[in-house]
């Protein structure tokens, strides 16, 4: 097995991606988003938030694919620059997914 030589441990961006993924999943699937943005419990708010979560979900899928690809693609595992680009794209997509969910939740309110 060939190891990627980075100036930092590749575990650090991987854990960051995992934490962002958990935050997104808890916001969408565990009701954190509903609790934060639809306190009154009105049905239209939860429907609109569901639409926002769907849009955010597109970026979450891109983020998950990039994050997993950084570790699973042989070209990414061998080349330091490819790994950094792929894991960075995943982290950026997680941030965008979170941002869409937050901004969309504020608009839904």
PDB file of N, CA and C in Angstrom:
ATOM      1  N   UNK A   1       0.845  -1.176   0.000  1.00  0.00           N
ATOM      2  CA  UNK A   1       0.000   0.000   0.000  1.00  0.00           C
ATOM      3  C   UNK A   1       0.888   1.237   0.000  1.00  0.00           C
ATOM      4  N   UNK A   2       0.524   2.187  -0.823  1.00  0.00           N
ATOM      5  CA  UNK A   2       1.253   3.449  -0.905  1.00  0.00           C
ATOM      6  C   UNK A   2       0.563   4.451   0.010  1.00  0.00           C
ATOM      7  N   UNK A   3       1.331   5.156   0.815  1.00  0.00           N
ATOM      8  CA  UNK A   3       0.768   6.134   1.739  1.00  0.00           C
ATOM      9  C   UNK A   3       0.951   7.539   1.182  1.00  0.00           C
ATOM     10  N   UNK A   4      -0.032   8.363   1.393  1.00  0.00           N
ATOM     11  CA  UNK A   4       0.038   9.760   0.991  1.00  0.00           C
ATOM     12  C   UNK A   4       0.842  10.512   2.042  1.00  0.00           C
ATOM     13  N   UNK A   5       1.821  11.288   1.608  1.00  0.00           N
ATOM     14  CA  UNK A   5       2.633  12.083   2.521  1.00  0.00           C
ATOM     15  C   UNK A   5       2.099  13.517   2.534  1.00  0.00           C
ATOM     16  N   UNK A   6       1.490  13.902   3.618  1.00  0.00           N
ATOM     17  CA  UNK A   6       0.952  15.247   3.783  1.00  0.00           C
ATOM     18  C   UNK A   6       1.721  15.945   4.896  1.00  0.00           C
ATOM     19  N   UNK A   7       1.588  17.259   4.976  1.00  0.00           N
ATOM     20  CA  UNK A   7       2.188  18.000   6.073  1.00  0.00           C
ATOM     21  C   UNK A   7       1.369  17.862   7.344  1.00  0.00           C
ATOM     22  N   UNK A   8       0.224  17.197   7.230  1.00  0.00           N
ATOM     23  CA  UNK A   8      -0.664  16.963   8.364  1.00  0.00           C
ATOM     24  C   UNK A   8      -1.277  15.581   8.178  1.00  0.00           C
ATOM     25  N   UNK A   9      -1.863  15.091   9.210  1.00  0.00           N
ATOM     26  CA  UNK A   9      -2.476  13.771   9.143  1.00  0.00           C
ATOM     27  C   UNK A   9      -3.730  13.820   8.272  1.00  0.00           C
ATOM     28  N   UNK A  10      -3.920  12.863   7.369  1.00  0.00           N
ATOM     29  CA  UNK A  10      -5.134  12.844   6.554  1.00  0.00           C
ATOM     30  C   UNK A  10      -6.381  12.542   7.378  1.00  0.00           C
ATOM     31  N   UNK A  11      -6.190  12.149   8.615  1.00  0.00           N
ATOM     32  CA  UNK A  11      -7.322  11.870   9.491  1.00  0.00           C
ATOM     33  C   UNK A  11      -8.035  13.173   9.874  1.00  0.00           C
ATOM     34  N   UNK A  12      -7.293  14.267   9.962  1.00  0.00           N
ATOM     35  CA  UNK A  12      -7.876  15.551  10.390  1.00  0.00           C
ATOM     36  C   UNK A  12      -8.982  16.014   9.440  1.00  0.00           C
ATOM     37  N   UNK A  13      -8.744  16.146   8.119  1.00  0.00           N
ATOM     38  CA  UNK A  13      -9.851  16.552   7.248  1.00  0.00           C
ATOM     39  C   UNK A  13     -10.946  15.492   7.155  1.00  0.00           C
ATOM     40  N   UNK A  14     -10.577  14.232   7.353  1.00  0.00           N
ATOM     41  CA  UNK A  14     -11.579  13.170   7.320  1.00  0.00           C
ATOM     42  C   UNK A  14     -12.528  13.297   8.504  1.00  0.00           C
ATOM     43  N   UNK A  15     -11.989  13.566   9.683  1.00  0.00           N
ATOM     44  CA  UNK A  15     -12.836  13.754  10.868  1.00  0.00           C
ATOM     45  C   UNK A  15     -13.689  15.013  10.710  1.00  0.00           C
ATOM     46  N   UNK A  16     -13.107  16.070  10.146  1.00  0.00           N
ATOM     47  CA  UNK A  16     -13.880  17.294   9.912  1.00  0.00           C
ATOM     48  C   UNK A  16     -15.047  17.017   8.973  1.00  0.00           C
ATOM     49  N   UNK A  17     -14.801  16.259   7.914  1.00  0.00           N
ATOM     50  CA  UNK A  17     -15.877  15.901   6.984  1.00  0.00           C
ATOM     51  C   UNK A  17     -16.941  15.068   7.688  1.00  0.00           C
ATOM     52  N   UNK A  18     -16.506  14.124   8.502  1.00  0.00           N
ATOM     53  CA  UNK A  18     -17.444  13.280   9.229  1.00  0.00           C
ATOM     54  C   UNK A  18     -18.300  14.107  10.180  1.00  0.00           C
ATOM     55  N   UNK A  19     -17.699  15.040  10.892  1.00  0.00           N
ATOM     56  CA  UNK A  19     -18.458  15.884  11.820  1.00  0.00           C
ATOM     57  C   UNK A  19     -19.466  16.766  11.087  1.00  0.00           C
ATOM     58  N   UNK A  20     -19.055  17.320   9.948  1.00  0.00           N
ATOM     59  CA  UNK A  20     -19.993  18.112   9.150  1.00  0.00           C
ATOM     60  C   UNK A  20     -21.130  17.243   8.627  1.00  0.00           C
ATOM     61  N   UNK A  21     -20.810  16.012   8.247  1.00  0.00           N
ATOM     62  CA  UNK A  21     -21.844  15.084   7.783  1.00  0.00           C
ATOM     63  C   UNK A  21     -22.831  14.761   8.904  1.00  0.00           C
ATOM     64  N   UNK A  22     -22.315  14.561  10.099  1.00  0.00           N
ATOM     65  CA  UNK A  22     -23.190  14.266  11.239  1.00  0.00           C
ATOM     66  C   UNK A  22     -24.086  15.464  11.575  1.00  0.00           C
ATOM     67  N   UNK A  23     -23.525  16.663  11.531  1.00  0.00           N
ATOM     68  CA  UNK A  23     -24.323  17.859  11.786  1.00  0.00           C
ATOM     69  C   UNK A  23     -25.438  17.987  10.766  1.00  0.00           C
ATOM     70  N   UNK A  24     -25.112  17.753   9.494  1.00  0.00           N
ATOM     71  CA  UNK A  24     -26.119  17.840   8.439  1.00  0.00           C
ATOM     72  C   UNK A  24     -27.191  16.775   8.646  1.00  0.00           C
ATOM     73  N   UNK A  25     -26.766  15.537   8.903  1.00  0.00           N
ATOM     74  CA  UNK A  25     -27.729  14.444   9.067  1.00  0.00           C
ATOM     75  C   UNK A  25     -28.646  14.674  10.267  1.00  0.00           C
ATOM     76  N   UNK A  26     -28.096  15.149  11.368  1.00  0.00           N
ATOM     77  CA  UNK A  26     -28.933  15.422  12.537  1.00  0.00           C
ATOM     78  C   UNK A  26     -29.893  16.578  12.275  1.00  0.00           C
ATOM     79  N   UNK A  27     -29.461  17.552  11.504  1.00  0.00           N
ATOM     80  CA  UNK A  27     -30.329  18.687  11.184  1.00  0.00           C
ATOM     81  C   UNK A  27     -31.478  18.266  10.280  1.00  0.00           C
ATOM     82  N   UNK A  28     -31.207  17.349   9.368  1.00  0.00           N
ATOM     83  CA  UNK A  28     -32.233  16.946   8.410  1.00  0.00           C
ATOM     84  C   UNK A  28     -33.084  15.796   8.935  1.00  0.00           C
ATOM     85  N   UNK A  29     -32.453  14.750   9.462  1.00  0.00           N
ATOM     86  CA  UNK A  29     -33.181  13.533   9.801  1.00  0.00           C
ATOM     87  C   UNK A  29     -33.598  13.422  11.264  1.00  0.00           C
ATOM     88  N   UNK A  30     -32.915  14.094  12.162  1.00  0.00           N
ATOM     89  CA  UNK A  30     -33.243  13.966  13.588  1.00  0.00           C
ATOM     90  C   UNK A  30     -34.121  15.114  14.085  1.00  0.00           C
ATOM     91  N   UNK A  31     -34.493  16.014  13.203  1.00  0.00           N
ATOM     92  CA  UNK A  31     -35.413  17.068  13.584  1.00  0.00           C
ATOM     93  C   UNK A  31     -34.782  18.325  14.143  1.00  0.00           C
ATOM     94  N   UNK A  32     -33.454  18.414  14.124  1.00  0.00           N
ATOM     95  CA  UNK A  32     -32.818  19.636  14.625  1.00  0.00           C
ATOM     96  C   UNK A  32     -33.233  20.839  13.792  1.00  0.00           C
ATOM     97  N   UNK A  33     -33.346  20.662  12.486  1.00  0.00           N
ATOM     98  CA  UNK A  33     -33.744  21.760  11.612  1.00  0.00           C
ATOM     99  C   UNK A  33     -35.168  22.209  11.890  1.00  0.00           C
ATOM    100  N   UNK A  34     -36.065  21.257  12.082  1.00  0.00           N
ATOM    101  CA  UNK A  34     -37.450  21.600  12.402  1.00  0.00           C
ATOM    102  C   UNK A  34     -37.537  22.337  13.728  1.00  0.00           C
ATOM    103  N   UNK A  35     -36.792  21.877  14.690  1.00  0.00           N
ATOM    104  CA  UNK A  35     -36.815  22.522  15.999  1.00  0.00           C
ATOM    105  C   UNK A  35     -36.233  23.934  15.924  1.00  0.00           C
ATOM    106  N   UNK A  36     -35.219  24.120  15.109  1.00  0.00           N
ATOM    107  CA  UNK A  36     -34.568  25.426  15.030  1.00  0.00           C
ATOM    108  C   UNK A  36     -35.372  26.429  14.207  1.00  0.00           C
ATOM    109  N   UNK A  37     -35.997  25.974  13.139  1.00  0.00           N
ATOM    110  CA  UNK A  37     -36.611  26.918  12.213  1.00  0.00           C
ATOM    111  C   UNK A  37     -38.136  26.882  12.198  1.00  0.00           C
ATOM    112  N   UNK A  38     -38.741  25.837  12.676  1.00  0.00           N
ATOM    113  CA  UNK A  38     -40.212  25.729  12.650  1.00  0.00           C
ATOM    114  C   UNK A  38     -40.735  25.464  14.055  1.00  0.00           C
ATOM    115  N   UNK A  39     -40.475  26.380  14.959  1.00  0.00           N
ATOM    116  CA  UNK A  39     -40.847  26.203  16.361  1.00  0.00           C
ATOM    117  C   UNK A  39     -42.350  26.085  16.571  1.00  0.00           C
ATOM    118  N   UNK A  40     -43.126  26.840  15.813  1.00  0.00           N
ATOM    119  CA  UNK A  40     -44.569  26.856  15.998  1.00  0.00           C
ATOM    120  C   UNK A  40     -45.249  25.580  15.547  1.00  0.00           C
ATOM    121  N   UNK A  41     -44.580  24.785  14.730  1.00  0.00           N
ATOM    122  CA  UNK A  41     -45.133  23.519  14.282  1.00  0.00           C
ATOM    123  C   UNK A  41     -46.107  23.630  13.132  1.00  0.00           C
ATOM    124  N   UNK A  42     -46.117  24.764  12.437  1.00  0.00           N
ATOM    125  CA  UNK A  42     -47.049  24.894  11.316  1.00  0.00           C
ATOM    126  C   UNK A  42     -46.602  23.992  10.165  1.00  0.00           C
ATOM    127  N   UNK A  43     -47.583  23.396   9.495  1.00  0.00           N
ATOM    128  CA  UNK A  43     -47.312  22.388   8.469  1.00  0.00           C
ATOM    129  C   UNK A  43     -46.586  22.982   7.263  1.00  0.00           C
ATOM    130  N   UNK A  44     -46.920  24.203   6.875  1.00  0.00           N
ATOM    131  CA  UNK A  44     -46.283  24.783   5.691  1.00  0.00           C
ATOM    132  C   UNK A  44     -44.798  25.032   5.922  1.00  0.00           C
ATOM    133  N   UNK A  45     -44.432  25.363   7.148  1.00  0.00           N
ATOM    134  CA  UNK A  45     -43.023  25.587   7.462  1.00  0.00           C
ATOM    135  C   UNK A  45     -42.235  24.293   7.302  1.00  0.00           C
ATOM    136  N   UNK A  46     -42.768  23.194   7.809  1.00  0.00           N
ATOM    137  CA  UNK A  46     -42.055  21.919   7.697  1.00  0.00           C
ATOM    138  C   UNK A  46     -41.985  21.453   6.253  1.00  0.00           C
ATOM    139  N   UNK A  47     -42.995  21.741   5.459  1.00  0.00           N
ATOM    140  CA  UNK A  47     -42.950  21.392   4.032  1.00  0.00           C
ATOM    141  C   UNK A  47     -41.893  22.207   3.310  1.00  0.00           C
ATOM    142  N   UNK A  48     -41.837  23.497   3.593  1.00  0.00           N
ATOM    143  CA  UNK A  48     -40.823  24.345   2.962  1.00  0.00           C
ATOM    144  C   UNK A  48     -39.424  23.940   3.408  1.00  0.00           C
ATOM    145  N   UNK A  49     -39.276  23.590   4.678  1.00  0.00           N
ATOM    146  CA  UNK A  49     -37.975  23.139   5.158  1.00  0.00           C
ATOM    147  C   UNK A  49     -37.586  21.813   4.507  1.00  0.00           C
ATOM    148  N   UNK A  50     -38.559  20.976   4.213  1.00  0.00           N
ATOM    149  CA  UNK A  50     -38.286  19.738   3.491  1.00  0.00           C
ATOM    150  C   UNK A  50     -37.741  20.002   2.103  1.00  0.00           C
ATOM    151  N   UNK A  51     -38.260  21.030   1.448  1.00  0.00           N
ATOM    152  CA  UNK A  51     -37.745  21.414   0.134  1.00  0.00           C
ATOM    153  C   UNK A  51     -36.312  21.921   0.253  1.00  0.00           C
ATOM    154  N   UNK A  52     -36.058  22.729   1.255  1.00  0.00           N
ATOM    155  CA  UNK A  52     -34.699  23.235   1.490  1.00  0.00           C
ATOM    156  C   UNK A  52     -33.748  22.074   1.777  1.00  0.00           C
ATOM    157  N   UNK A  53     -34.201  21.110   2.565  1.00  0.00           N
ATOM    158  CA  UNK A  53     -33.368  19.950   2.877  1.00  0.00           C
ATOM    159  C   UNK A  53     -33.072  19.141   1.615  1.00  0.00           C
ATOM    160  N   UNK A  54     -34.009  19.082   0.699  1.00  0.00           N
ATOM    161  CA  UNK A  54     -33.775  18.387  -0.569  1.00  0.00           C
ATOM    162  C   UNK A  54     -32.702  19.055  -1.397  1.00  0.00           C
ATOM    163  N   UNK A  55     -32.753  20.376  -1.464  1.00  0.00           N
ATOM    164  CA  UNK A  55     -31.714  21.117  -2.195  1.00  0.00           C
ATOM    165  C   UNK A  55     -30.372  20.936  -1.503  1.00  0.00           C
ATOM    166  N   UNK A  56     -30.372  21.034  -0.202  1.00  0.00           N
ATOM    167  CA  UNK A  56     -29.151  20.839   0.563  1.00  0.00           C
ATOM    168  C   UNK A  56     -28.635  19.411   0.401  1.00  0.00           C
ATOM    169  N   UNK A  57     -29.543  18.473   0.243  1.00  0.00           N
ATOM    170  CA  UNK A  57     -29.177  17.073   0.067  1.00  0.00           C
ATOM    171  C   UNK A  57     -28.341  16.829  -1.170  1.00  0.00           C
ATOM    172  N   UNK A  58     -28.576  17.598  -2.223  1.00  0.00           N
ATOM    173  CA  UNK A  58     -27.756  17.471  -3.433  1.00  0.00           C
ATOM    174  C   UNK A  58     -26.293  17.731  -3.095  1.00  0.00           C
ATOM    175  N   UNK A  59     -26.028  18.804  -2.373  1.00  0.00           N
ATOM    176  CA  UNK A  59     -24.652  19.132  -1.992  1.00  0.00           C
ATOM    177  C   UNK A  59     -24.093  18.109  -1.000  1.00  0.00           C
ATOM    178  N   UNK A  60     -24.954  17.557  -0.153  1.00  0.00           N
ATOM    179  CA  UNK A  60     -24.515  16.533   0.788  1.00  0.00           C
ATOM    180  C   UNK A  60     -24.080  15.261   0.050  1.00  0.00           C
ATOM    181  N   UNK A  61     -24.795  14.901  -1.001  1.00  0.00           N
ATOM    182  CA  UNK A  61     -24.406  13.724  -1.789  1.00  0.00           C
ATOM    183  C   UNK A  61     -23.063  13.969  -2.468  1.00  0.00           C
ATOM    184  N   UNK A  62     -22.898  15.162  -3.043  1.00  0.00           N
ATOM    185  CA  UNK A  62     -21.616  15.506  -3.672  1.00  0.00           C
ATOM    186  C   UNK A  62     -20.500  15.437  -2.635  1.00  0.00           C
ATOM    187  N   UNK A  63     -20.758  15.960  -1.449  1.00  0.00           N
ATOM    188  CA  UNK A  63     -19.755  15.954  -0.386  1.00  0.00           C
ATOM    189  C   UNK A  63     -19.401  14.533   0.041  1.00  0.00           C
ATOM    190  N   UNK A  64     -20.400  13.697   0.186  1.00  0.00           N
ATOM    191  CA  UNK A  64     -20.146  12.313   0.600  1.00  0.00           C
ATOM    192  C   UNK A  64     -19.336  11.563  -0.456  1.00  0.00           C
ATOM    193  N   UNK A  65     -19.663  11.784  -1.719  1.00  0.00           N
ATOM    194  CA  UNK A  65     -18.926  11.123  -2.804  1.00  0.00           C
ATOM    195  C   UNK A  65     -17.478  11.600  -2.834  1.00  0.00           C
ATOM    196  N   UNK A  66     -17.268  12.898  -2.695  1.00  0.00           N
ATOM    197  CA  UNK A  66     -15.894  13.427  -2.700  1.00  0.00           C
ATOM    198  C   UNK A  66     -15.103  12.931  -1.494  1.00  0.00           C
ATOM    199  N   UNK A  67     -15.719  12.956  -0.323  1.00  0.00           N
ATOM    200  CA  UNK A  67     -15.026  12.530   0.888  1.00  0.00           C
ATOM    201  C   UNK A  67     -14.663  11.045   0.823  1.00  0.00           C
ATOM    202  N   UNK A  68     -15.587  10.231   0.376  1.00  0.00           N
ATOM    203  CA  UNK A  68     -15.300   8.801   0.242  1.00  0.00           C
ATOM    204  C   UNK A  68     -14.299   8.551  -0.877  1.00  0.00           C
ATOM    205  N   UNK A  69     -14.429   9.307  -1.965  1.00  0.00           N
ATOM    206  CA  UNK A  69     -13.522   9.142  -3.092  1.00  0.00           C
ATOM    207  C   UNK A  69     -12.082   9.465  -2.744  1.00  0.00           C
ATOM    208  N   UNK A  70     -11.885  10.393  -1.827  1.00  0.00           N
ATOM    209  CA  UNK A  70     -10.522  10.736  -1.424  1.00  0.00           C
ATOM    210  C   UNK A  70      -9.811   9.523  -0.845  1.00  0.00           C
ATOM    211  N   UNK A  71     -10.553   8.668  -0.158  1.00  0.00           N
ATOM    212  CA  UNK A  71      -9.946   7.481   0.442  1.00  0.00           C
ATOM    213  C   UNK A  71     -10.033   6.253  -0.449  1.00  0.00           C
ATOM    214  N   UNK A  72     -11.043   6.167  -1.291  1.00  0.00           N
ATOM    215  CA  UNK A  72     -11.269   4.938  -2.043  1.00  0.00           C
ATOM    216  C   UNK A  72     -10.639   4.924  -3.435  1.00  0.00           C
ATOM    217  N   UNK A  73     -10.472   6.073  -4.055  1.00  0.00           N
ATOM    218  CA  UNK A  73      -9.887   6.099  -5.400  1.00  0.00           C
ATOM    219  C   UNK A  73      -8.382   5.867  -5.314  1.00  0.00           C
ATOM    220  N   UNK A  74      -7.878   4.901  -6.048  1.00  0.00           N
ATOM    221  CA  UNK A  74      -6.431   4.634  -5.989  1.00  0.00           C
ATOM    222  C   UNK A  74      -5.585   5.842  -6.397  1.00  0.00           C
ATOM    223  N   UNK A  75      -6.040   6.585  -7.395  1.00  0.00           N
ATOM    224  CA  UNK A  75      -5.264   7.755  -7.828  1.00  0.00           C
ATOM    225  C   UNK A  75      -5.176   8.800  -6.726  1.00  0.00           C
ATOM    226  N   UNK A  76      -6.222   8.942  -5.952  1.00  0.00           N
ATOM    227  CA  UNK A  76      -6.231   9.907  -4.852  1.00  0.00           C
ATOM    228  C   UNK A  76      -5.366   9.433  -3.688  1.00  0.00           C
ATOM    229  N   UNK A  77      -5.343   8.154  -3.455  1.00  0.00           N
ATOM    230  CA  UNK A  77      -4.540   7.624  -2.351  1.00  0.00           C
ATOM    231  C   UNK A  77      -3.052   7.683  -2.635  1.00  0.00           C
ATOM    232  N   UNK A  78      -2.674   7.666  -3.908  1.00  0.00           N
ATOM    233  CA  UNK A  78      -1.248   7.698  -4.264  1.00  0.00           C
ATOM    234  C   UNK A  78      -0.691   9.102  -4.427  1.00  0.00           C
ATOM    235  N   UNK A  79      -1.537  10.021  -4.836  1.00  0.00           N
ATOM    236  CA  UNK A  79      -1.080  11.377  -5.154  1.00  0.00           C
ATOM    237  C   UNK A  79      -1.562  12.344  -4.074  1.00  0.00           C
ATOM    238  N   UNK A  80      -0.624  13.002  -3.423  1.00  0.00           N
ATOM    239  CA  UNK A  80      -0.943  13.925  -2.331  1.00  0.00           C
ATOM    240  C   UNK A  80      -1.849  15.056  -2.802  1.00  0.00           C
ATOM    241  N   UNK A  81      -1.543  15.638  -3.947  1.00  0.00           N
ATOM    242  CA  UNK A  81      -2.351  16.759  -4.444  1.00  0.00           C
ATOM    243  C   UNK A  81      -3.772  16.321  -4.782  1.00  0.00           C
ATOM    244  N   UNK A  82      -3.910  15.138  -5.357  1.00  0.00           N
ATOM    245  CA  UNK A  82      -5.250  14.641  -5.696  1.00  0.00           C
ATOM    246  C   UNK A  82      -6.059  14.389  -4.422  1.00  0.00           C
ATOM    247  N   UNK A  83      -5.408  13.845  -3.396  1.00  0.00           N
ATOM    248  CA  UNK A  83      -6.102  13.619  -2.133  1.00  0.00           C
ATOM    249  C   UNK A  83      -6.572  14.935  -1.532  1.00  0.00           C
ATOM    250  N   UNK A  84      -5.687  15.907  -1.496  1.00  0.00           N
ATOM    251  CA  UNK A  84      -6.040  17.205  -0.915  1.00  0.00           C
ATOM    252  C   UNK A  84      -7.167  17.867  -1.696  1.00  0.00           C
ATOM    253  N   UNK A  85      -7.091  17.812  -3.026  1.00  0.00           N
ATOM    254  CA  UNK A  85      -8.164  18.400  -3.844  1.00  0.00           C
ATOM    255  C   UNK A  85      -9.494  17.708  -3.584  1.00  0.00           C
ATOM    256  N   UNK A  86      -9.481  16.390  -3.534  1.00  0.00           N
ATOM    257  CA  UNK A  86     -10.722  15.637  -3.370  1.00  0.00           C
ATOM    258  C   UNK A  86     -11.322  15.830  -1.981  1.00  0.00           C
ATOM    259  N   UNK A  87     -10.507  15.728  -0.946  1.00  0.00           N
ATOM    260  CA  UNK A  87     -11.032  15.897   0.408  1.00  0.00           C
ATOM    261  C   UNK A  87     -11.453  17.344   0.644  1.00  0.00           C
ATOM    262  N   UNK A  88     -10.745  18.294   0.036  1.00  0.00           N
ATOM    263  CA  UNK A  88     -11.130  19.710   0.159  1.00  0.00           C
ATOM    264  C   UNK A  88     -12.449  19.979  -0.545  1.00  0.00           C
ATOM    265  N   UNK A  89     -12.637  19.364  -1.712  1.00  0.00           N
ATOM    266  CA  UNK A  89     -13.916  19.515  -2.419  1.00  0.00           C
ATOM    267  C   UNK A  89     -15.052  18.941  -1.578  1.00  0.00           C
ATOM    268  N   UNK A  90     -14.793  17.819  -0.913  1.00  0.00           N
ATOM    269  CA  UNK A  90     -15.808  17.244  -0.037  1.00  0.00           C
ATOM    270  C   UNK A  90     -16.142  18.147   1.128  1.00  0.00           C
ATOM    271  N   UNK A  91     -15.121  18.702   1.754  1.00  0.00           N
ATOM    272  CA  UNK A  91     -15.368  19.599   2.886  1.00  0.00           C
ATOM    273  C   UNK A  91     -16.095  20.868   2.441  1.00  0.00           C
ATOM    274  N   UNK A  92     -15.706  21.404   1.297  1.00  0.00           N
ATOM    275  CA  UNK A  92     -16.388  22.587   0.774  1.00  0.00           C
ATOM    276  C   UNK A  92     -17.848  22.282   0.474  1.00  0.00           C
ATOM    277  N   UNK A  93     -18.110  21.117  -0.098  1.00  0.00           N
ATOM    278  CA  UNK A  93     -19.496  20.745  -0.388  1.00  0.00           C
ATOM    279  C   UNK A  93     -20.299  20.554   0.899  1.00  0.00           C
ATOM    280  N   UNK A  94     -19.668  20.033   1.963  1.00  0.00           N
ATOM    281  CA  UNK A  94     -20.379  19.926   3.245  1.00  0.00           C
ATOM    282  C   UNK A  94     -20.720  21.307   3.782  1.00  0.00           C
ATOM    283  N   UNK A  95     -19.786  22.234   3.664  1.00  0.00           N
ATOM    284  CA  UNK A  95     -20.043  23.600   4.145  1.00  0.00           C
ATOM    285  C   UNK A  95     -21.183  24.233   3.347  1.00  0.00           C
ATOM    286  N   UNK A  96     -21.190  24.011   2.032  1.00  0.00           N
ATOM    287  CA  UNK A  96     -22.273  24.545   1.201  1.00  0.00           C
ATOM    288  C   UNK A  96     -23.603  23.901   1.589  1.00  0.00           C
ATOM    289  N   UNK A  97     -23.600  22.589   1.823  1.00  0.00           N
ATOM    290  CA  UNK A  97     -24.833  21.899   2.231  1.00  0.00           C
ATOM    291  C   UNK A  97     -25.358  22.472   3.542  1.00  0.00           C
ATOM    292  N   UNK A  98     -24.464  22.696   4.485  1.00  0.00           N
ATOM    293  CA  UNK A  98     -24.865  23.301   5.762  1.00  0.00           C
ATOM    294  C   UNK A  98     -25.365  24.728   5.558  1.00  0.00           C
ATOM    295  N   UNK A  99     -24.669  25.477   4.713  1.00  0.00           N
ATOM    296  CA  UNK A  99     -25.062  26.861   4.445  1.00  0.00           C
ATOM    297  C   UNK A  99     -26.426  26.954   3.785  1.00  0.00           C
ATOM    298  N   UNK A 100     -26.680  26.091   2.819  1.00  0.00           N
ATOM    299  CA  UNK A 100     -27.997  26.071   2.157  1.00  0.00           C
ATOM    300  C   UNK A 100     -29.075  25.742   3.170  1.00  0.00           C
ATOM    301  N   UNK A 101     -28.806  24.781   4.030  1.00  0.00           N
ATOM    302  CA  UNK A 101     -29.779  24.404   5.047  1.00  0.00           C
ATOM    303  C   UNK A 101     -30.036  25.554   6.021  1.00  0.00           C
ATOM    304  N   UNK A 102     -28.991  26.249   6.429  1.00  0.00           N
ATOM    305  CA  UNK A 102     -29.149  27.350   7.384  1.00  0.00           C
ATOM    306  C   UNK A 102     -29.854  28.548   6.742  1.00  0.00           C
ATOM    307  N   UNK A 103     -29.348  28.986   5.593  1.00  0.00           N
ATOM    308  CA  UNK A 103     -29.949  30.153   4.930  1.00  0.00           C
ATOM    309  C   UNK A 103     -31.389  29.836   4.518  1.00  0.00           C
ATOM    310  N   UNK A 104     -31.586  28.637   3.971  1.00  0.00           N
ATOM    311  CA  UNK A 104     -32.943  28.234   3.607  1.00  0.00           C
ATOM    312  C   UNK A 104     -33.867  28.166   4.812  1.00  0.00           C
ATOM    313  N   UNK A 105     -33.354  27.687   5.933  1.00  0.00           N
ATOM    314  CA  UNK A 105     -34.156  27.649   7.158  1.00  0.00           C
ATOM    315  C   UNK A 105     -34.513  29.034   7.644  1.00  0.00           C
ATOM    316  N   UNK A 106     -33.588  29.975   7.511  1.00  0.00           N
ATOM    317  CA  UNK A 106     -33.888  31.352   7.900  1.00  0.00           C
ATOM    318  C   UNK A 106     -34.957  31.967   6.985  1.00  0.00           C
ATOM    319  N   UNK A 107     -34.902  31.637   5.720  1.00  0.00           N
ATOM    320  CA  UNK A 107     -35.904  32.153   4.780  1.00  0.00           C
ATOM    321  C   UNK A 107     -37.267  31.508   5.042  1.00  0.00           C
ATOM    322  N   UNK A 108     -37.272  30.231   5.359  1.00  0.00           N
ATOM    323  CA  UNK A 108     -38.513  29.497   5.628  1.00  0.00           C
ATOM    324  C   UNK A 108     -39.231  30.068   6.833  1.00  0.00           C
ATOM    325  N   UNK A 109     -38.470  30.505   7.797  1.00  0.00           N
ATOM    326  CA  UNK A 109     -39.035  31.065   9.029  1.00  0.00           C
ATOM    327  C   UNK A 109     -40.022  32.132   8.693  1.00  0.00           C
TER     328      UNK A 109
END
